[in-house]
Short mmCIF file of C-alpha atoms and ligand atoms in Angstrom, two decimals:
data_model
loop_
_atom_site.label_atom_id
_atom_site.label_comp_id
_atom_site.label_asym_id
_atom_site.label_seq_id
_atom_site.Cartn_x
_atom_site.Cartn_y
_atom_site.Cartn_z
CA MET A 1 -16.19 21.73 22.86
CA LYS A 2 -12.60 21.61 22.60
CA SER A 3 -11.89 24.96 20.65
CA ARG A 4 -10.23 24.30 16.34
CA ARG A 5 -7.25 25.50 15.13
CA TRP A 6 -6.82 26.13 11.59
CA ILE A 7 -3.23 25.82 10.24
CA LEU A 8 -2.92 27.79 6.48
CA ALA A 9 0.32 25.66 4.45
CA LEU A 10 1.79 26.58 1.26
CA ASP A 11 3.12 23.92 -1.24
CA VAL A 12 6.16 25.78 -3.71
CA GLY A 13 6.02 24.00 -6.87
CA GLY A 14 9.13 24.92 -9.49
CA THR A 15 5.79 25.35 -11.52
CA ASN A 16 2.74 25.18 -10.19
CA MET A 17 1.93 26.71 -6.15
CA THR A 18 -0.43 25.20 -3.88
CA ALA A 19 -2.08 26.77 -0.46
CA GLY A 20 -4.56 25.50 1.09
CA LEU A 21 -6.62 25.40 5.16
CA PHE A 22 -6.73 22.51 7.49
CA HIS A 23 -7.94 21.42 10.75
CA ASP A 24 -4.97 21.02 13.19
CA GLU A 25 -6.62 17.23 13.51
CA VAL A 26 -7.61 16.77 9.89
CA GLY A 27 -5.34 15.42 7.39
CA GLU A 28 -8.36 16.87 5.00
CA PRO A 29 -8.40 20.64 3.26
CA LEU A 30 -11.39 22.92 4.29
CA VAL A 31 -10.27 25.43 1.04
CA LEU A 32 -7.45 24.51 -1.33
CA ARG A 33 -6.56 26.44 -4.05
CA SER A 34 -3.58 26.64 -6.58
CA ARG A 35 -1.45 28.70 -8.89
CA SER A 36 1.40 29.05 -11.15
CA THR A 37 4.46 30.22 -9.87
CA PRO A 38 6.38 33.37 -11.32
CA VAL A 39 10.25 32.07 -10.80
CA ALA A 40 11.20 34.26 -13.70
CA GLU A 41 10.19 37.94 -11.80
CA GLY A 42 12.26 36.43 -8.45
CA VAL A 43 11.72 35.92 -4.91
CA GLY A 44 9.82 39.02 -4.71
CA ALA A 45 6.93 38.18 -6.88
CA VAL A 46 7.00 34.45 -5.88
CA VAL A 47 6.28 35.25 -2.19
CA ALA A 48 3.75 38.15 -3.37
CA ARG A 49 1.55 35.76 -4.94
CA GLY A 50 2.21 32.67 -2.02
CA VAL A 51 0.92 35.33 0.26
CA ALA A 52 -2.09 36.39 -2.54
CA LEU A 53 -3.16 33.30 -2.28
CA LEU A 54 -3.13 32.54 0.96
CA ASP A 55 -4.95 35.55 2.28
CA GLU A 56 -7.72 33.95 -0.35
CA VAL A 57 -7.61 31.31 1.70
CA ARG A 58 -8.24 32.52 4.59
CA LYS A 59 -11.13 34.96 3.47
CA GLU A 60 -12.54 31.81 1.78
CA ALA A 61 -12.08 30.28 5.03
CA GLU A 62 -13.66 32.82 7.06
CA GLY A 63 -16.85 32.79 4.59
CA ALA A 64 -17.12 29.65 5.40
CA GLY A 65 -17.34 30.10 9.26
CA VAL A 66 -13.05 30.48 10.84
CA PRO A 67 -13.12 32.72 12.94
CA PRO A 68 -10.10 34.49 11.95
CA ASP A 69 -8.19 34.52 15.14
CA ARG A 70 -9.17 30.66 15.23
CA ILE A 71 -5.99 30.12 12.22
CA VAL A 72 -3.16 29.65 14.24
CA GLY A 73 0.09 30.12 11.69
CA ALA A 74 1.65 29.16 8.23
CA GLY A 75 3.85 25.68 7.23
CA ILE A 76 5.39 26.35 3.61
CA GLY A 77 7.11 23.29 1.40
CA VAL A 78 10.18 24.43 -0.56
CA PRO A 79 12.19 22.76 -3.06
CA GLY A 80 15.33 22.89 -2.25
CA ALA A 81 17.87 22.79 0.77
CA VAL A 82 15.72 24.23 4.10
CA ASP A 83 16.94 24.97 7.59
CA PRO A 84 14.15 24.45 9.47
CA THR A 85 15.54 25.75 12.39
CA ARG A 86 16.53 29.75 10.35
CA GLY A 87 13.95 29.40 7.95
CA ILE A 88 16.17 29.94 5.50
CA VAL A 89 16.27 28.02 2.17
CA SER A 90 20.10 28.13 1.28
CA ARG A 91 19.17 26.47 -2.17
CA ALA A 92 17.01 26.01 -4.59
CA PRO A 93 18.00 25.22 -7.88
CA ASN A 94 14.45 25.15 -9.60
CA LEU A 95 13.38 28.21 -8.01
CA ALA A 96 17.19 29.97 -8.31
CA TRP A 97 16.87 30.81 -4.64
CA ASN A 98 19.89 31.06 -2.12
CA ASP A 99 20.17 32.18 1.08
CA VAL A 100 16.48 33.45 0.90
CA PRO A 101 14.93 33.63 4.61
CA ILE A 102 12.18 32.73 3.21
CA ARG A 103 10.02 32.12 7.19
CA ASP A 104 10.90 35.98 7.79
CA ARG A 105 9.09 37.11 4.94
CA PHE A 106 6.18 34.95 4.76
CA GLN A 107 5.97 35.90 8.65
CA GLU A 108 6.03 39.82 8.15
CA ALA A 109 3.36 39.70 5.44
CA LEU A 110 0.84 37.28 6.37
CA GLY A 111 1.14 38.63 10.33
CA LEU A 112 1.11 34.64 11.41
CA PRO A 113 4.18 32.25 13.03
CA VAL A 114 5.69 30.19 10.04
CA VAL A 115 7.32 27.14 9.68
CA VAL A 116 9.06 26.28 6.26
CA ASP A 117 10.51 22.88 5.41
CA ASN A 118 11.82 20.69 2.33
CA ASP A 119 8.94 20.07 -0.03
CA ALA A 120 9.49 16.36 -0.57
CA ASN A 121 9.66 16.07 3.31
CA CYS A 122 6.33 17.76 3.77
CA ALA A 123 4.93 15.46 1.00
CA ALA A 124 6.29 12.39 2.99
CA LEU A 125 5.38 13.63 6.05
CA GLY A 126 1.47 14.73 3.89
CA GLU A 127 0.87 10.86 3.07
CA TRP A 128 1.79 9.61 6.31
CA TRP A 129 -0.53 12.05 7.54
CA ALA A 130 -3.72 11.09 5.64
CA GLY A 131 -2.49 8.84 2.23
CA ALA A 132 -0.47 6.00 1.69
CA GLY A 133 1.79 6.50 4.81
CA ARG A 134 -0.78 5.99 6.94
CA GLY A 135 -0.03 3.65 10.55
CA SER A 136 3.23 3.21 8.82
CA ARG A 137 6.08 3.14 11.32
CA LEU A 138 9.02 3.51 8.81
CA MET A 139 8.07 5.28 5.73
CA VAL A 140 10.41 6.60 3.00
CA GLY A 141 8.28 9.11 0.45
CA ALA A 142 9.74 9.20 -3.01
CA THR A 143 8.96 11.94 -4.75
CA LEU A 144 9.16 11.74 -8.61
CA GLY A 145 9.45 15.04 -10.07
CA THR A 146 11.64 17.62 -12.14
CA GLY A 147 13.83 15.89 -9.43
CA ILE A 148 14.09 13.29 -7.18
CA GLY A 149 13.20 14.60 -3.36
CA GLY A 150 12.47 12.15 -0.67
CA GLY A 151 11.73 12.35 3.25
CA ILE A 152 11.74 9.20 5.50
CA VAL A 153 8.88 9.84 8.04
CA ARG A 154 9.45 7.78 11.76
CA GLU A 155 6.34 7.04 13.97
CA GLY A 156 5.12 10.37 11.91
CA ARG A 157 7.87 12.70 12.68
CA VAL A 158 10.52 13.53 9.93
CA LEU A 159 14.03 12.16 10.17
CA ARG A 160 16.24 14.94 9.91
CA GLY A 161 19.57 14.06 10.60
CA VAL A 162 22.29 15.92 11.76
CA THR A 163 22.55 19.34 9.72
CA GLY A 164 19.01 18.58 8.54
CA SER A 165 19.38 16.96 4.95
CA ALA A 166 18.04 13.49 5.65
CA GLY A 167 16.12 11.73 2.79
CA GLU A 168 18.49 13.28 -0.21
CA ILE A 169 17.46 9.47 -1.89
CA GLY A 170 18.06 11.65 -5.25
CA HIS A 171 21.35 12.26 -4.35
CA MET A 172 22.16 8.71 -3.91
CA THR A 173 24.87 7.28 -6.99
CA ILE A 174 23.78 4.88 -8.16
CA GLN A 175 26.13 4.61 -11.35
CA LEU A 176 30.30 6.00 -11.02
CA ASP A 177 31.11 8.14 -13.19
CA GLY A 178 27.44 8.28 -14.51
CA ARG A 179 25.59 11.40 -16.02
CA SER A 180 25.66 14.62 -14.31
CA CYS A 181 23.96 15.63 -11.14
CA SER A 182 22.05 19.20 -11.00
CA CYS A 183 23.97 19.06 -7.16
CA GLY A 184 27.36 19.23 -8.75
CA ASN A 185 27.62 15.20 -9.05
CA ARG A 186 27.44 12.64 -11.04
CA GLY A 187 25.65 9.38 -11.42
CA CYS A 188 23.28 10.05 -8.53
CA LEU A 189 19.61 8.57 -8.99
CA GLU A 190 17.61 11.87 -10.16
CA ALA A 191 20.57 12.18 -13.48
CA TYR A 192 18.67 8.76 -14.05
CA ALA A 193 15.37 8.78 -12.80
CA SER A 194 13.74 12.66 -12.88
CA GLY A 195 11.71 13.09 -14.84
CA THR A 196 13.87 15.33 -16.44
CA ALA A 197 16.49 12.57 -16.74
CA ILE A 198 13.67 10.19 -18.44
CA ALA A 199 12.99 13.45 -21.00
CA GLN A 200 16.40 13.15 -21.72
CA ARG A 201 16.87 9.66 -22.38
CA ALA A 202 14.43 9.39 -24.04
CA ARG A 203 16.12 12.59 -26.41
CA GLU A 204 19.22 10.49 -26.94
CA ALA A 205 17.49 7.21 -27.84
CA LEU A 206 15.20 9.63 -30.57
CA GLU A 207 18.48 10.88 -31.68
CA GLU A 208 20.61 7.21 -31.82
CA GLN A 209 17.17 5.65 -33.91
CA ARG A 210 17.41 8.79 -36.54
CA ILE A 211 21.41 8.31 -36.73
CA ARG A 212 20.63 4.53 -37.31
CA HIS A 213 17.68 4.86 -39.89
CA ARG A 214 19.96 7.88 -41.51
CA GLU A 215 22.35 5.03 -41.76
CA GLY A 216 20.15 2.27 -43.06
CA GLY A 217 22.10 0.04 -40.45
CA ASP A 218 21.15 -3.66 -40.56
CA PRO A 219 18.28 -3.84 -39.31
CA ASN A 220 19.04 -7.43 -37.58
CA ARG A 221 21.01 -5.84 -35.88
CA ALA A 222 19.73 -5.00 -33.01
CA GLY A 223 16.45 -6.73 -31.81
CA ARG A 224 13.54 -6.03 -29.58
CA PRO A 225 13.33 -6.45 -26.34
CA ASP A 226 10.94 -9.68 -26.26
CA ASP A 227 10.49 -7.90 -22.68
CA VAL A 228 10.59 -4.62 -21.73
CA ASP A 229 11.33 -5.28 -18.26
CA SER A 230 14.83 -7.14 -18.80
CA PRO A 231 18.55 -5.81 -18.85
CA LEU A 232 18.63 -2.74 -21.22
CA PRO A 233 22.53 -0.70 -21.77
CA ASP A 234 22.32 2.90 -20.77
CA HIS A 235 21.38 3.55 -24.32
CA VAL A 236 18.49 1.60 -24.78
CA GLY A 237 18.40 2.94 -28.36
CA SER A 238 20.65 0.47 -29.38
CA THR A 239 18.20 -1.97 -28.67
CA LEU A 240 14.95 -0.87 -30.38
CA SER A 241 14.13 -1.75 -33.55
CA GLU A 242 14.99 -0.32 -36.84
CA ASP A 243 11.86 0.51 -38.87
CA ALA A 244 9.31 1.12 -35.93
CA GLY A 245 9.74 5.70 -35.59
CA SER A 246 8.52 6.29 -32.10
CA ILE A 247 5.01 8.26 -31.67
CA LEU A 248 7.14 10.29 -28.88
CA ASP A 249 8.05 12.27 -32.12
CA SER A 250 4.39 13.36 -33.63
CA MET A 251 3.49 13.28 -29.95
CA VAL A 252 5.80 16.67 -30.30
CA ASP A 253 5.65 17.41 -33.53
CA GLY A 254 9.36 16.37 -33.81
CA ARG A 255 10.26 19.24 -30.98
CA TRP A 256 12.27 17.13 -29.15
CA GLU A 257 13.20 19.66 -26.78
CA GLU A 258 9.30 20.12 -25.55
CA LEU A 259 9.44 16.48 -24.70
CA THR A 260 8.46 16.08 -20.71
CA ALA A 261 8.22 12.99 -18.69
CA ALA A 262 4.45 12.64 -19.31
CA HIS A 263 4.90 11.85 -22.99
CA VAL A 264 7.43 9.36 -22.54
CA SER A 265 4.74 7.47 -19.94
CA ARG A 266 1.83 8.11 -22.28
CA ALA A 267 3.83 6.97 -25.62
CA ALA A 268 4.54 4.08 -23.07
CA GLY A 269 0.87 3.22 -22.21
CA ALA A 270 -0.02 3.33 -25.80
CA GLY A 271 2.34 0.85 -26.03
CA ASP A 272 5.41 2.35 -27.66
CA GLU A 273 8.24 0.37 -28.27
CA LEU A 274 11.14 3.53 -27.23
CA ALA A 275 8.77 4.66 -25.02
CA ARG A 276 8.04 1.39 -23.17
CA ALA A 277 11.78 0.35 -22.84
CA ILE A 278 12.79 3.61 -21.22
CA MET A 279 10.01 3.41 -18.95
CA ALA A 280 11.71 -0.26 -18.04
CA GLU A 281 14.65 1.52 -17.41
CA THR A 282 13.69 3.92 -15.37
CA ALA A 283 12.29 1.86 -13.34
CA ARG A 284 15.08 -0.16 -12.90
CA TYR A 285 16.84 2.54 -11.83
CA LEU A 286 14.22 3.92 -9.28
CA GLY A 287 14.61 -0.25 -8.47
CA ALA A 288 18.04 -0.50 -7.28
CA GLY A 289 17.66 3.00 -5.37
CA LEU A 290 14.85 1.92 -3.63
CA ALA A 291 16.62 -1.74 -3.09
CA GLY A 292 19.00 -0.20 -1.51
CA LEU A 293 17.14 1.79 0.78
CA VAL A 294 15.27 -1.45 1.71
CA ASN A 295 18.48 -2.66 2.87
CA VAL A 296 19.68 0.14 4.82
CA LEU A 297 16.19 1.31 6.55
CA ASN A 298 13.75 -2.00 6.76
CA PRO A 299 11.18 0.57 6.07
CA ASP A 300 7.34 -1.01 6.11
CA ARG A 301 6.12 1.18 3.09
CA ILE A 302 7.93 3.30 0.03
CA VAL A 303 5.46 5.70 -1.14
CA LEU A 304 6.03 7.39 -4.78
CA THR A 305 4.39 10.48 -5.36
CA GLY A 306 5.72 13.37 -8.10
CA GLY A 307 4.52 14.33 -11.42
CA VAL A 308 6.44 10.76 -13.07
CA ALA A 309 4.57 8.83 -10.34
CA LEU A 310 1.51 9.52 -12.40
CA ALA A 311 2.72 6.63 -14.66
CA GLY A 312 0.84 4.25 -11.69
CA ASP A 313 1.67 0.42 -12.59
CA LEU A 314 3.76 1.52 -15.58
CA LEU A 315 6.53 1.80 -13.01
CA LEU A 316 5.49 0.69 -9.35
CA GLU A 317 5.12 -3.14 -11.11
CA PRO A 318 8.56 -3.34 -12.30
CA VAL A 319 9.97 -1.23 -9.24
CA ARG A 320 8.15 -3.72 -6.85
CA ARG A 321 9.95 -6.38 -8.83
CA HIS A 322 13.54 -5.08 -9.34
CA VAL A 323 13.09 -4.72 -5.46
CA ARG A 324 12.47 -7.59 -4.79
CA ARG A 325 15.05 -9.33 -6.48
CA GLN A 326 17.84 -6.66 -5.31
CA ALA A 327 17.15 -6.22 -1.38
CA PHE A 328 17.23 -8.60 1.03
CA PRO A 329 13.88 -11.06 1.26
CA SER A 330 12.75 -10.40 4.49
CA ALA A 331 12.71 -6.79 3.82
CA ALA A 332 11.95 -6.51 0.42
CA GLU A 333 8.70 -8.70 1.92
CA ALA A 334 8.12 -6.18 5.42
CA CYS A 335 8.01 -3.68 2.14
CA VAL A 336 4.73 -2.14 0.72
CA ILE A 337 5.47 0.12 -2.29
CA ALA A 338 2.46 2.34 -2.76
CA LEU A 339 1.68 4.67 -4.87
CA ALA A 340 0.76 8.23 -3.05
CA ARG A 341 -3.01 8.91 -2.49
CA SER A 342 -3.05 12.56 -3.61
CA PRO A 343 0.54 13.06 -5.51
CA GLU A 344 -0.24 17.24 -6.10
CA GLY A 345 -2.44 17.04 -2.41
CA ALA A 346 0.74 16.00 -0.31
CA GLY A 347 3.17 18.49 -0.23
CA VAL A 348 0.25 21.40 1.32
CA ARG A 349 -0.83 18.63 3.83
CA GLY A 350 2.66 17.90 4.59
CA ALA A 351 3.55 21.41 5.27
CA ALA A 352 -0.01 21.98 7.73
CA LEU A 353 1.48 19.43 10.17
CA THR A 354 5.22 20.24 9.63
CA PHE A 355 3.45 23.86 11.38
CA ARG A 356 1.63 21.72 13.75
CA ARG A 357 4.27 19.28 14.86
CA GLU A 358 7.08 21.96 15.11
CA VAL A 359 5.08 25.00 17.20
CA LEU A 360 1.82 23.57 18.60
CA GLU A 361 3.41 20.29 19.69
CA GLY A 362 6.96 22.05 19.73
CA HIS A 363 8.67 19.17 18.16
CA ARG A 364 12.25 19.33 15.97
ZN1 ZN B 1 23.37 14.72 -7.22
#
């Protein structure tokens, strides 16, 4: 019997981290564990918890009959700019990390070879291996979370570009002189359609609604949109009817700072007009960005993953429509836009495959 090789994997998120153990030829984990990420306690605490989680996974695997010497290494996904050749996270705003030699720290602690990559590259590769990207020749993975990440997978390998930063689809400019982005630029897709941006736009729309309400404006001045998918100005609040308050306000007991994209998508699902307008506008922004990618790359698959993608058809259907309208017809026709099979498990799975590709197969 062919000897089995097992790979540890860790997906470090800004909120939670997930660890797993994978057979090198199977895209399903034997063991999977999750824990919160102690971001505020600094790099040392995050690494220590990651190592502890991986040790738990190792122990459980041993209990299940995996010989310790068959565990050959670990793949780690981190949300930020990663130099995979040196294993350094040059910048990870969600973790407040700069120039952290993360590969060496994990290697020392685990006593195993380690490979590090950007989490969105891992998620894209994970969906290609055993998710909605299976069988794709050229796939774009779009991770819609706190920020927007991306990974381009060509024939099963991540397209890295010349300096390793290819696939940063969240930082395509979709609006000149637009909203400020975490990258320092303005008008990036991420500044409009990330979870953070969706919550921010919802707060602004609520504020506009409150001001109009206070001013007791003419109720006929603004009509309700007939079709939530219709073109909307940047400040959608101004197109909403005056009388109906949004349920978003009561969902967080008036504490708007606690609003998240998940609230917005839940409220939209319940028919809330303001939330539906925000989601419709989000789909337009995403549609514009993805239509550009369809024209540039001509992919056969775009897979949406991350927390925002949990909105499901509410987002997927209008995004598909906008891409069909805006991209070259033949390219749009050839591209299936789908939701990730496992929005939360793709990253850790892809981290394991990254290790296999780069260490066991020797590809970069
Ligand atoms: Zn940006």
